[in-house]
PDB file of C-alpha atoms in Angstrom:
ATOM      1  CA  MET A   1       7.376 -16.311 -22.226  1.00  0.00           C
ATOM      2  CA  ALA A   2       4.224 -18.393 -22.625  1.00  0.00           C
ATOM      3  CA  THR A   3       1.179 -17.039 -24.418  1.00  0.00           C
ATOM      4  CA  VAL A   4      -1.952 -16.066 -22.495  1.00  0.00           C
ATOM      5  CA  THR A   5      -5.167 -16.670 -24.410  1.00  0.00           C
ATOM      6  CA  HIS A   6      -8.449 -14.835 -23.878  1.00  0.00           C
ATOM      7  CA  ARG A   7     -11.689 -16.773 -24.180  1.00  0.00           C
ATOM      8  CA  THR A   8     -15.334 -16.872 -23.137  1.00  0.00           C
ATOM      9  CA  VAL A   9     -17.468 -19.780 -21.946  1.00  0.00           C
ATOM     10  CA  ASP A  10     -21.168 -20.090 -21.132  1.00  0.00           C
ATOM     11  CA  VAL A  11     -21.730 -20.889 -17.463  1.00  0.00           C
ATOM     12  CA  GLY A  12     -25.389 -21.324 -16.606  1.00  0.00           C
ATOM     13  CA  GLY A  13     -26.437 -18.851 -19.290  1.00  0.00           C
ATOM     14  CA  VAL A  14     -23.823 -16.247 -18.287  1.00  0.00           C
ATOM     15  CA  GLU A  15     -20.969 -15.540 -20.693  1.00  0.00           C
ATOM     16  CA  ILE A  16     -17.779 -15.655 -18.634  1.00  0.00           C
ATOM     17  CA  PHE A  17     -14.542 -14.145 -19.897  1.00  0.00           C
ATOM     18  CA  TYR A  18     -11.367 -15.874 -18.786  1.00  0.00           C
ATOM     19  CA  ARG A  19      -7.632 -15.909 -19.365  1.00  0.00           C
ATOM     20  CA  GLU A  20      -5.792 -19.176 -19.852  1.00  0.00           C
ATOM     21  CA  ALA A  21      -2.145 -20.153 -20.120  1.00  0.00           C
ATOM     22  CA  GLY A  22      -0.232 -23.416 -20.117  1.00  0.00           C
ATOM     23  CA  PRO A  23      -0.682 -26.885 -21.626  1.00  0.00           C
ATOM     24  CA  PRO A  24      -4.297 -28.118 -21.617  1.00  0.00           C
ATOM     25  CA  ASP A  25      -3.266 -31.386 -19.936  1.00  0.00           C
ATOM     26  CA  ALA A  26      -1.137 -29.763 -17.210  1.00  0.00           C
ATOM     27  CA  PRO A  27      -2.177 -29.549 -13.521  1.00  0.00           C
ATOM     28  CA  VAL A  28      -4.660 -26.710 -13.072  1.00  0.00           C
ATOM     29  CA  VAL A  29      -4.232 -23.621 -10.894  1.00  0.00           C
ATOM     30  CA  LEU A  30      -7.483 -21.676 -10.469  1.00  0.00           C
ATOM     31  CA  LEU A  31      -7.063 -17.919 -10.015  1.00  0.00           C
ATOM     32  CA  PRO A  32     -10.186 -16.123  -8.720  1.00  0.00           C
ATOM     33  CA  HIS A  33      -9.513 -12.384  -8.636  1.00  0.00           C
ATOM     34  CA  GLY A  34     -10.089  -9.682  -6.043  1.00  0.00           C
ATOM     35  CA  TYR A  35     -11.653  -6.239  -5.779  1.00  0.00           C
ATOM     36  CA  PRO A  36     -11.474  -3.899  -7.654  1.00  0.00           C
ATOM     37  CA  SER A  37      -9.662  -5.776 -10.386  1.00  0.00           C
ATOM     38  CA  SER A  38     -10.432  -8.803 -12.569  1.00  0.00           C
ATOM     39  CA  SER A  39      -8.437 -11.571 -14.222  1.00  0.00           C
ATOM     40  CA  PHE A  40      -6.262  -8.675 -15.417  1.00  0.00           C
ATOM     41  CA  GLN A  41      -4.418  -8.833 -12.093  1.00  0.00           C
ATOM     42  CA  TYR A  42      -2.945 -12.226 -13.095  1.00  0.00           C
ATOM     43  CA  ARG A  43      -1.692 -11.104 -16.519  1.00  0.00           C
ATOM     44  CA  ALA A  44       1.996 -11.386 -15.486  1.00  0.00           C
ATOM     45  CA  LEU A  45       1.786 -14.342 -13.096  1.00  0.00           C
ATOM     46  CA  MET A  46       0.168 -16.643 -15.659  1.00  0.00           C
ATOM     47  CA  PRO A  47       2.930 -16.725 -18.298  1.00  0.00           C
ATOM     48  CA  ALA A  48       5.532 -17.020 -15.531  1.00  0.00           C
ATOM     49  CA  LEU A  49       4.068 -20.403 -14.476  1.00  0.00           C
ATOM     50  CA  ALA A  50       2.620 -21.665 -17.743  1.00  0.00           C
ATOM     51  CA  ASP A  51       5.530 -23.924 -18.621  1.00  0.00           C
ATOM     52  CA  GLY A  52       4.393 -26.455 -16.028  1.00  0.00           C
ATOM     53  CA  TRP A  53       0.794 -25.648 -15.105  1.00  0.00           C
ATOM     54  CA  ARG A  54      -2.506 -24.698 -16.673  1.00  0.00           C
ATOM     55  CA  LEU A  55      -3.596 -21.331 -15.272  1.00  0.00           C
ATOM     56  CA  LEU A  56      -7.275 -20.362 -15.406  1.00  0.00           C
ATOM     57  CA  ALA A  57      -8.456 -16.894 -14.377  1.00  0.00           C
ATOM     58  CA  PRO A  58     -12.140 -16.029 -14.905  1.00  0.00           C
ATOM     59  CA  ASP A  59     -13.768 -12.607 -14.467  1.00  0.00           C
ATOM     60  CA  PHE A  60     -16.597 -12.586 -11.946  1.00  0.00           C
ATOM     61  CA  PRO A  61     -19.880 -11.077 -13.195  1.00  0.00           C
ATOM     62  CA  GLY A  62     -19.744  -7.358 -12.443  1.00  0.00           C
ATOM     63  CA  PHE A  63     -15.994  -7.268 -13.010  1.00  0.00           C
ATOM     64  CA  GLY A  64     -13.867  -7.290 -16.133  1.00  0.00           C
ATOM     65  CA  TYR A  65     -15.380  -8.543 -19.379  1.00  0.00           C
ATOM     66  CA  SER A  66     -17.871 -11.130 -18.134  1.00  0.00           C
ATOM     67  CA  ASP A  67     -21.611 -10.608 -18.495  1.00  0.00           C
ATOM     68  CA  ALA A  68     -23.362  -9.123 -15.468  1.00  0.00           C
ATOM     69  CA  PRO A  69     -27.059 -10.058 -15.722  1.00  0.00           C
ATOM     70  CA  ALA A  70     -29.579  -8.443 -13.396  1.00  0.00           C
ATOM     71  CA  GLY A  71     -30.742 -11.761 -11.973  1.00  0.00           C
ATOM     72  CA  PHE A  72     -27.325 -13.091 -11.011  1.00  0.00           C
ATOM     73  CA  ASP A  73     -26.583 -13.906  -7.344  1.00  0.00           C
ATOM     74  CA  TYR A  74     -24.010 -11.221  -6.537  1.00  0.00           C
ATOM     75  CA  SER A  75     -22.627 -12.788  -3.401  1.00  0.00           C
ATOM     76  CA  PHE A  76     -19.548 -14.813  -2.526  1.00  0.00           C
ATOM     77  CA  GLY A  77     -21.791 -17.877  -2.539  1.00  0.00           C
ATOM     78  CA  GLY A  78     -23.010 -16.918  -6.000  1.00  0.00           C
ATOM     79  CA  TYR A  79     -19.441 -16.520  -7.181  1.00  0.00           C
ATOM     80  CA  ALA A  80     -18.542 -19.922  -5.691  1.00  0.00           C
ATOM     81  CA  GLU A  81     -21.382 -21.474  -7.707  1.00  0.00           C
ATOM     82  CA  LEU A  82     -20.067 -19.648 -10.753  1.00  0.00           C
ATOM     83  CA  LEU A  83     -16.569 -21.063 -10.217  1.00  0.00           C
ATOM     84  CA  GLU A  84     -18.010 -24.557  -9.855  1.00  0.00           C
ATOM     85  CA  GLY A  85     -19.869 -24.180 -13.150  1.00  0.00           C
ATOM     86  CA  PHE A  86     -16.805 -22.671 -14.817  1.00  0.00           C
ATOM     87  CA  LEU A  87     -14.670 -25.674 -13.833  1.00  0.00           C
ATOM     88  CA  ALA A  88     -17.366 -28.064 -15.070  1.00  0.00           C
ATOM     89  CA  ALA A  89     -17.567 -26.262 -18.411  1.00  0.00           C
ATOM     90  CA  LEU A  90     -13.803 -26.667 -18.842  1.00  0.00           C
ATOM     91  CA  ASN A  91     -13.834 -30.301 -17.611  1.00  0.00           C
ATOM     92  CA  VAL A  92     -11.570 -29.543 -14.656  1.00  0.00           C
ATOM     93  CA  ASP A  93     -11.869 -31.904 -11.714  1.00  0.00           C
ATOM     94  CA  ARG A  94      -8.973 -31.197  -9.319  1.00  0.00           C
ATOM     95  CA  PHE A  95      -7.020 -27.982  -8.976  1.00  0.00           C
ATOM     96  CA  ALA A  96      -4.755 -25.854  -6.836  1.00  0.00           C
ATOM     97  CA  LEU A  97      -6.596 -22.771  -5.605  1.00  0.00           C
ATOM     98  CA  TYR A  98      -5.204 -19.234  -5.289  1.00  0.00           C
ATOM     99  CA  LEU A  99      -6.945 -17.323  -2.494  1.00  0.00           C
ATOM    100  CA  PHE A 100      -6.778 -13.519  -2.666  1.00  0.00           C
ATOM    101  CA  ASP A 101      -9.122 -10.751  -1.477  1.00  0.00           C
ATOM    102  CA  TYR A 102     -12.732 -11.322  -2.679  1.00  0.00           C
ATOM    103  CA  GLY A 103     -11.506 -14.385  -4.540  1.00  0.00           C
ATOM    104  CA  SER A 104     -10.518 -15.964  -1.238  1.00  0.00           C
ATOM    105  CA  GLN A 105     -14.082 -15.699   0.093  1.00  0.00           C
ATOM    106  CA  ALA A 106     -15.569 -17.264  -3.034  1.00  0.00           C
ATOM    107  CA  GLY A 107     -12.708 -19.755  -3.115  1.00  0.00           C
ATOM    108  CA  PHE A 108     -13.268 -20.950   0.435  1.00  0.00           C
ATOM    109  CA  GLN A 109     -16.948 -21.494  -0.283  1.00  0.00           C
ATOM    110  CA  LEU A 110     -15.994 -23.444  -3.408  1.00  0.00           C
ATOM    111  CA  ALA A 111     -13.585 -25.588  -1.364  1.00  0.00           C
ATOM    112  CA  LEU A 112     -16.281 -26.320   1.219  1.00  0.00           C
ATOM    113  CA  LYS A 113     -18.473 -27.872  -1.481  1.00  0.00           C
ATOM    114  CA  ASN A 114     -15.962 -30.572  -2.477  1.00  0.00           C
ATOM    115  CA  PRO A 115     -12.782 -30.437  -0.384  1.00  0.00           C
ATOM    116  CA  GLU A 116     -11.270 -33.419  -2.178  1.00  0.00           C
ATOM    117  CA  ARG A 117     -11.031 -31.422  -5.410  1.00  0.00           C
ATOM    118  CA  VAL A 118      -8.631 -28.863  -3.930  1.00  0.00           C
ATOM    119  CA  VAL A 119      -5.120 -30.305  -4.046  1.00  0.00           C
ATOM    120  CA  ALA A 120      -3.382 -27.240  -2.565  1.00  0.00           C
ATOM    121  CA  LEU A 121      -3.862 -23.619  -1.530  1.00  0.00           C
ATOM    122  CA  ILE A 122      -1.806 -20.544  -2.348  1.00  0.00           C
ATOM    123  CA  ILE A 123      -2.960 -17.773  -0.015  1.00  0.00           C
ATOM    124  CA  GLN A 124      -2.014 -14.168  -0.747  1.00  0.00           C
ATOM    125  CA  ASN A 125      -3.704 -11.455   1.301  1.00  0.00           C
ATOM    126  CA  GLY A 126      -6.958 -13.304   1.735  1.00  0.00           C
ATOM    127  CA  ASP A 127      -8.297 -13.241   5.282  1.00  0.00           C
ATOM    128  CA  ALA A 128     -10.102 -15.926   7.297  1.00  0.00           C
ATOM    129  CA  TYR A 129      -9.658 -14.819  10.937  1.00  0.00           C
ATOM    130  CA  GLU A 130     -11.888 -12.139  12.434  1.00  0.00           C
ATOM    131  CA  GLU A 131      -9.564 -11.329  15.330  1.00  0.00           C
ATOM    132  CA  THR A 132      -6.799 -10.175  12.945  1.00  0.00           C
ATOM    133  CA  LEU A 133      -8.832  -7.887  10.682  1.00  0.00           C
ATOM    134  CA  GLY A 134      -6.903  -4.660  10.133  1.00  0.00           C
ATOM    135  CA  PRO A 135      -7.928  -1.074  10.921  1.00  0.00           C
ATOM    136  CA  LYS A 136      -9.388  -0.442   7.460  1.00  0.00           C
ATOM    137  CA  TYR A 137     -12.229  -2.765   8.438  1.00  0.00           C
ATOM    138  CA  ASP A 138     -13.402  -0.291  11.096  1.00  0.00           C
ATOM    139  CA  ALA A 139     -15.771   1.597   8.785  1.00  0.00           C
ATOM    140  CA  LEU A 140     -17.224  -1.685   7.552  1.00  0.00           C
ATOM    141  CA  LYS A 141     -17.714  -2.937  11.109  1.00  0.00           C
ATOM    142  CA  ALA A 142     -19.524   0.289  12.004  1.00  0.00           C
ATOM    143  CA  TYR A 143     -21.847  -0.191   9.025  1.00  0.00           C
ATOM    144  CA  TRP A 144     -22.527  -3.841   9.903  1.00  0.00           C
ATOM    145  CA  ALA A 145     -23.413  -2.837  13.463  1.00  0.00           C
ATOM    146  CA  ASP A 146     -25.632   0.063  12.352  1.00  0.00           C
ATOM    147  CA  PRO A 147     -26.455  -0.202   8.609  1.00  0.00           C
ATOM    148  CA  THR A 148     -27.877   3.276   8.079  1.00  0.00           C
ATOM    149  CA  HIS A 149     -28.142   4.992   4.710  1.00  0.00           C
ATOM    150  CA  GLU A 150     -25.602   7.550   5.917  1.00  0.00           C
ATOM    151  CA  ARG A 151     -22.995   4.907   6.729  1.00  0.00           C
ATOM    152  CA  ARG A 152     -23.656   3.181   3.414  1.00  0.00           C
ATOM    153  CA  ASP A 153     -23.212   6.457   1.549  1.00  0.00           C
ATOM    154  CA  GLU A 154     -19.896   7.019   3.319  1.00  0.00           C
ATOM    155  CA  LEU A 155     -18.650   3.614   2.236  1.00  0.00           C
ATOM    156  CA  ALA A 156     -19.927   4.215  -1.287  1.00  0.00           C
ATOM    157  CA  GLN A 157     -17.381   7.007  -1.694  1.00  0.00           C
ATOM    158  CA  ALA A 158     -14.773   4.269  -2.110  1.00  0.00           C
ATOM    159  CA  VAL A 159     -16.557   2.972  -5.229  1.00  0.00           C
ATOM    160  CA  THR A 160     -15.274   5.784  -7.439  1.00  0.00           C
ATOM    161  CA  LEU A 161     -12.225   6.198  -9.637  1.00  0.00           C
ATOM    162  CA  ASP A 162     -10.366   7.971  -6.825  1.00  0.00           C
ATOM    163  CA  GLY A 163     -11.552   5.359  -4.368  1.00  0.00           C
ATOM    164  CA  LEU A 164     -10.227   2.532  -6.529  1.00  0.00           C
ATOM    165  CA  ARG A 165      -6.892   4.313  -6.843  1.00  0.00           C
ATOM    166  CA  GLU A 166      -6.606   4.552  -3.070  1.00  0.00           C
ATOM    167  CA  GLU A 167      -7.693   0.936  -2.701  1.00  0.00           C
ATOM    168  CA  VAL A 168      -4.914  -0.201  -5.023  1.00  0.00           C
ATOM    169  CA  LEU A 169      -2.083   2.016  -3.808  1.00  0.00           C
ATOM    170  CA  GLY A 170      -2.997   1.383  -0.183  1.00  0.00           C
ATOM    171  CA  GLU A 171      -0.352   1.708   2.484  1.00  0.00           C
ATOM    172  CA  VAL A 172       2.885   0.843   0.669  1.00  0.00           C
ATOM    173  CA  GLU A 173       5.808   3.236   0.513  1.00  0.00           C
ATOM    174  CA  PRO A 174       6.056   5.533  -2.543  1.00  0.00           C
ATOM    175  CA  GLU A 175       8.921   3.586  -4.117  1.00  0.00           C
ATOM    176  CA  VAL A 176       6.821   0.410  -3.926  1.00  0.00           C
ATOM    177  CA  ALA A 177       3.645   2.152  -5.099  1.00  0.00           C
ATOM    178  CA  ALA A 178       5.560   3.346  -8.161  1.00  0.00           C
ATOM    179  CA  ARG A 179       5.691  -0.279  -9.358  1.00  0.00           C
ATOM    180  CA  ILE A 180       1.878  -0.538  -9.445  1.00  0.00           C
ATOM    181  CA  SER A 181       0.459   0.178 -12.884  1.00  0.00           C
ATOM    182  CA  PRO A 182      -2.384   2.735 -12.935  1.00  0.00           C
ATOM    183  CA  ASP A 183      -4.037   0.371 -15.411  1.00  0.00           C
ATOM    184  CA  LEU A 184      -5.170  -1.615 -12.384  1.00  0.00           C
ATOM    185  CA  TRP A 185      -7.761   1.044 -11.472  1.00  0.00           C
ATOM    186  CA  GLN A 186      -7.995   3.101 -14.669  1.00  0.00           C
ATOM    187  CA  LEU A 187      -9.063   0.088 -16.725  1.00  0.00           C
ATOM    188  CA  ALA A 188     -11.201  -1.423 -13.966  1.00  0.00           C
ATOM    189  CA  TRP A 189     -13.372   1.626 -13.320  1.00  0.00           C
ATOM    190  CA  PRO A 190     -15.047   2.009 -16.754  1.00  0.00           C
ATOM    191  CA  LEU A 191     -16.017  -1.685 -16.610  1.00  0.00           C
ATOM    192  CA  MET A 192     -17.286  -1.465 -13.021  1.00  0.00           C
ATOM    193  CA  ARG A 193     -19.021   1.897 -13.158  1.00  0.00           C
ATOM    194  CA  GLU A 194     -22.392   0.613 -14.394  1.00  0.00           C
ATOM    195  CA  HIS A 195     -22.294  -2.091 -11.693  1.00  0.00           C
ATOM    196  CA  ARG A 196     -21.566   0.335  -8.848  1.00  0.00           C
ATOM    197  CA  ASP A 197     -24.636  -0.752  -6.859  1.00  0.00           C
ATOM    198  CA  VAL A 198     -23.420  -4.348  -6.993  1.00  0.00           C
ATOM    199  CA  MET A 199     -20.035  -3.283  -5.644  1.00  0.00           C
ATOM    200  CA  ILE A 200     -21.617  -1.285  -2.824  1.00  0.00           C
ATOM    201  CA  GLY A 201     -23.813  -4.267  -1.992  1.00  0.00           C
ATOM    202  CA  PHE A 202     -20.715  -6.325  -1.271  1.00  0.00           C
ATOM    203  CA  PHE A 203     -20.013  -4.176   1.801  1.00  0.00           C
ATOM    204  CA  ALA A 204     -22.841  -6.016   3.546  1.00  0.00           C
ATOM    205  CA  GLU A 205     -21.902  -9.318   1.910  1.00  0.00           C
ATOM    206  CA  ILE A 206     -18.459  -9.186   3.529  1.00  0.00           C
ATOM    207  CA  ALA A 207     -20.151  -9.391   6.939  1.00  0.00           C
ATOM    208  CA  ASP A 208     -21.733 -12.711   5.964  1.00  0.00           C
ATOM    209  CA  SER A 209     -18.347 -14.001   4.871  1.00  0.00           C
ATOM    210  CA  VAL A 210     -16.771 -12.981   8.181  1.00  0.00           C
ATOM    211  CA  ARG A 211     -19.465 -14.986   9.960  1.00  0.00           C
ATOM    212  CA  ARG A 212     -18.368 -17.972   7.878  1.00  0.00           C
ATOM    213  CA  PHE A 213     -14.723 -17.706   8.957  1.00  0.00           C
ATOM    214  CA  PRO A 214     -15.121 -20.544  11.517  1.00  0.00           C
ATOM    215  CA  GLN A 215     -16.299 -22.801   8.672  1.00  0.00           C
ATOM    216  CA  TYR A 216     -13.230 -21.895   6.623  1.00  0.00           C
ATOM    217  CA  GLN A 217     -10.975 -22.601   9.596  1.00  0.00           C
ATOM    218  CA  ALA A 218     -12.646 -25.976  10.183  1.00  0.00           C
ATOM    219  CA  TYR A 219     -12.104 -26.830   6.512  1.00  0.00           C
ATOM    220  CA  LEU A 220      -8.389 -26.102   6.910  1.00  0.00           C
ATOM    221  CA  ARG A 221      -8.024 -28.162  10.090  1.00  0.00           C
ATOM    222  CA  GLU A 222     -10.011 -31.116   8.833  1.00  0.00           C
ATOM    223  CA  ASN A 223      -8.517 -31.338   5.338  1.00  0.00           C
ATOM    224  CA  GLU A 224      -4.995 -29.992   5.890  1.00  0.00           C
ATOM    225  CA  PRO A 225      -4.425 -28.997   2.253  1.00  0.00           C
ATOM    226  CA  PRO A 226      -0.777 -28.321   1.374  1.00  0.00           C
ATOM    227  CA  THR A 227      -0.570 -24.546   1.688  1.00  0.00           C
ATOM    228  CA  LEU A 228       1.778 -21.770   0.643  1.00  0.00           C
ATOM    229  CA  ILE A 229       1.162 -18.350   2.220  1.00  0.00           C
ATOM    230  CA  VAL A 230       2.811 -15.390   0.449  1.00  0.00           C
ATOM    231  CA  TRP A 231       1.774 -12.096   2.011  1.00  0.00           C
ATOM    232  CA  GLY A 232       2.284  -8.366   1.759  1.00  0.00           C
ATOM    233  CA  PRO A 233       1.962  -7.130   5.361  1.00  0.00           C
ATOM    234  CA  GLN A 234       1.649  -3.432   4.431  1.00  0.00           C
ATOM    235  CA  ASP A 235      -2.095  -3.924   4.109  1.00  0.00           C
ATOM    236  CA  GLY A 236      -4.624  -1.985   6.162  1.00  0.00           C
ATOM    237  CA  TYR A 237      -7.192  -4.739   5.779  1.00  0.00           C
ATOM    238  CA  MET A 238      -4.928  -7.761   6.242  1.00  0.00           C
ATOM    239  CA  PRO A 239      -1.710  -7.086   8.190  1.00  0.00           C
ATOM    240  CA  ALA A 240       0.963  -9.649   8.994  1.00  0.00           C
ATOM    241  CA  GLU A 241      -1.127 -11.066  11.830  1.00  0.00           C
ATOM    242  CA  SER A 242      -3.760 -12.131   9.288  1.00  0.00           C
ATOM    243  CA  ALA A 243      -1.162 -14.301   7.556  1.00  0.00           C
ATOM    244  CA  ARG A 244       0.271 -15.793  10.741  1.00  0.00           C
ATOM    245  CA  ALA A 245      -3.238 -16.668  11.968  1.00  0.00           C
ATOM    246  CA  TYR A 246      -3.420 -19.457   9.390  1.00  0.00           C
ATOM    247  CA  LEU A 247      -0.669 -21.346  11.207  1.00  0.00           C
ATOM    248  CA  ALA A 248      -3.072 -22.116  14.063  1.00  0.00           C
ATOM    249  CA  ASP A 249      -5.031 -24.383  11.712  1.00  0.00           C
ATOM    250  CA  LEU A 250      -2.248 -25.176   9.226  1.00  0.00           C
ATOM    251  CA  PRO A 251       0.924 -25.525  11.309  1.00  0.00           C
ATOM    252  CA  ASP A 252       2.790 -27.084   8.366  1.00  0.00           C
ATOM    253  CA  ALA A 253       1.978 -24.259   5.958  1.00  0.00           C
ATOM    254  CA  GLU A 254       4.874 -22.461   4.303  1.00  0.00           C
ATOM    255  CA  LEU A 255       4.724 -18.760   5.201  1.00  0.00           C
ATOM    256  CA  HIS A 256       6.565 -15.877   3.527  1.00  0.00           C
ATOM    257  CA  LEU A 257       6.047 -12.242   4.542  1.00  0.00           C
ATOM    258  CA  LEU A 258       7.440  -9.853   1.913  1.00  0.00           C
ATOM    259  CA  GLU A 259       7.977  -7.038   4.363  1.00  0.00           C
ATOM    260  CA  ASP A 260       7.668  -3.935   2.159  1.00  0.00           C
ATOM    261  CA  GLY A 261       4.867  -5.441   0.085  1.00  0.00           C
ATOM    262  CA  GLY A 262       1.183  -4.684   0.416  1.00  0.00           C
ATOM    263  CA  HIS A 263      -2.087  -6.012  -0.947  1.00  0.00           C
ATOM    264  CA  TRP A 264      -0.993  -6.073  -4.604  1.00  0.00           C
ATOM    265  CA  LEU A 265       2.121  -8.251  -4.472  1.00  0.00           C
ATOM    266  CA  LEU A 266       1.748  -9.428  -8.057  1.00  0.00           C
ATOM    267  CA  GLU A 267       2.259  -5.828  -9.179  1.00  0.00           C
ATOM    268  CA  THR A 268       5.193  -5.015  -6.912  1.00  0.00           C
ATOM    269  CA  HIS A 269       6.908  -8.315  -6.029  1.00  0.00           C
ATOM    270  CA  LEU A 270       6.096 -10.659  -8.897  1.00  0.00           C
ATOM    271  CA  ASP A 271       9.537 -12.267  -9.102  1.00  0.00           C
ATOM    272  CA  GLU A 272       9.585 -12.983  -5.366  1.00  0.00           C
ATOM    273  CA  VAL A 273       6.079 -14.476  -5.473  1.00  0.00           C
ATOM    274  CA  VAL A 274       6.878 -16.677  -8.476  1.00  0.00           C
ATOM    275  CA  ALA A 275      10.090 -17.813  -6.750  1.00  0.00           C
ATOM    276  CA  ARG A 276       7.927 -19.158  -3.885  1.00  0.00           C
ATOM    277  CA  ILE A 277       5.095 -20.606  -5.971  1.00  0.00           C
ATOM    278  CA  ARG A 278       7.190 -22.584  -8.480  1.00  0.00           C
ATOM    279  CA  PRO A 279       9.029 -24.820  -5.982  1.00  0.00           C
ATOM    280  CA  PHE A 280       5.854 -25.276  -3.924  1.00  0.00           C
ATOM    281  CA  LEU A 281       3.837 -26.509  -6.896  1.00  0.00           C
ATOM    282  CA  SER A 282       6.787 -28.534  -8.206  1.00  0.00           C
ATOM    283  CA  ARG A 283       7.187 -30.382  -4.902  1.00  0.00           C
ATOM    284  CA  LEU A 284       3.464 -31.084  -4.871  1.00  0.00           C
ATOM    285  CA  ARG A 285       3.554 -32.452  -8.419  1.00  0.00           C
ATOM    286  CA  ASP A 286       6.696 -34.510  -7.764  1.00  0.00           C
ATOM    287  CA  ALA A 287       5.199 -36.005  -4.602  1.00  0.00           C
ATOM    288  CA  SER A 288       1.799 -36.956  -5.963  1.00  0.00           C
ATOM    289  CA  GLY A 289       2.047 -36.655  -9.729  1.00  0.00           C
ATOM    290  CA  PRO A 290      -0.170 -34.444 -11.923  1.00  0.00           C
ATOM    291  CA  TRP A 291      -3.552 -33.818 -10.406  1.00  0.00           C
TER     292      TRP A 291
END
């Protein structure tokens, strides 16, 4: 199994922690993480692909081990700018992009900046279609429509240790949930706790990202990036319909629904996910050469 290294790099005056695996001259796969985790969520995927690709997984400010300065732009747009600076600092031009959860919203905004740099997409439980948002969005929608302090306080109850546990375990069956390491929330919470206000602020930020969904869809239609969709449909935010919606704009995308899987497929279905990603990336590399 390949070694994962742990490094930091200065990006616009912010020290960013990141994990890296694979040869430095191999094609790059960029792995922005989701909520409430960090690059930690990719700890098993990275060595599984590092024989043929260079995997880069940074921590967003406010998550994991990266700095979280008071003046940083804590928005998906701010994170997209951060990713752009991160790639520049590591001299990465073109890359395949993994879209998951919060990372998908920052990732789409990154792709919109320079579509030609994104050679392919791997989409795993990252939504881009408002009409397919799952029932767990209902409380967020109510807050967006009427952003009172009371509604905000109700949502804030999710930004606790117990809330993170529920967020991670989600809707999967007990035998599937048993495969999810408690490290995913137990290690995340002490690092997030002092940035709780930032996390709560993202509840409103998600509304702005939803308004941008038509831009993301236009990007897909106009650029037609080669796309692999691997999805856990047992997800109260992003059910199976959220995955199938991509086919309207990417009819040639490769879609796999892992039926008993939920939001955290890399914890519960790693082998199945890797078995889809490896041939997809290999075909891309064989067809066009290293990117």
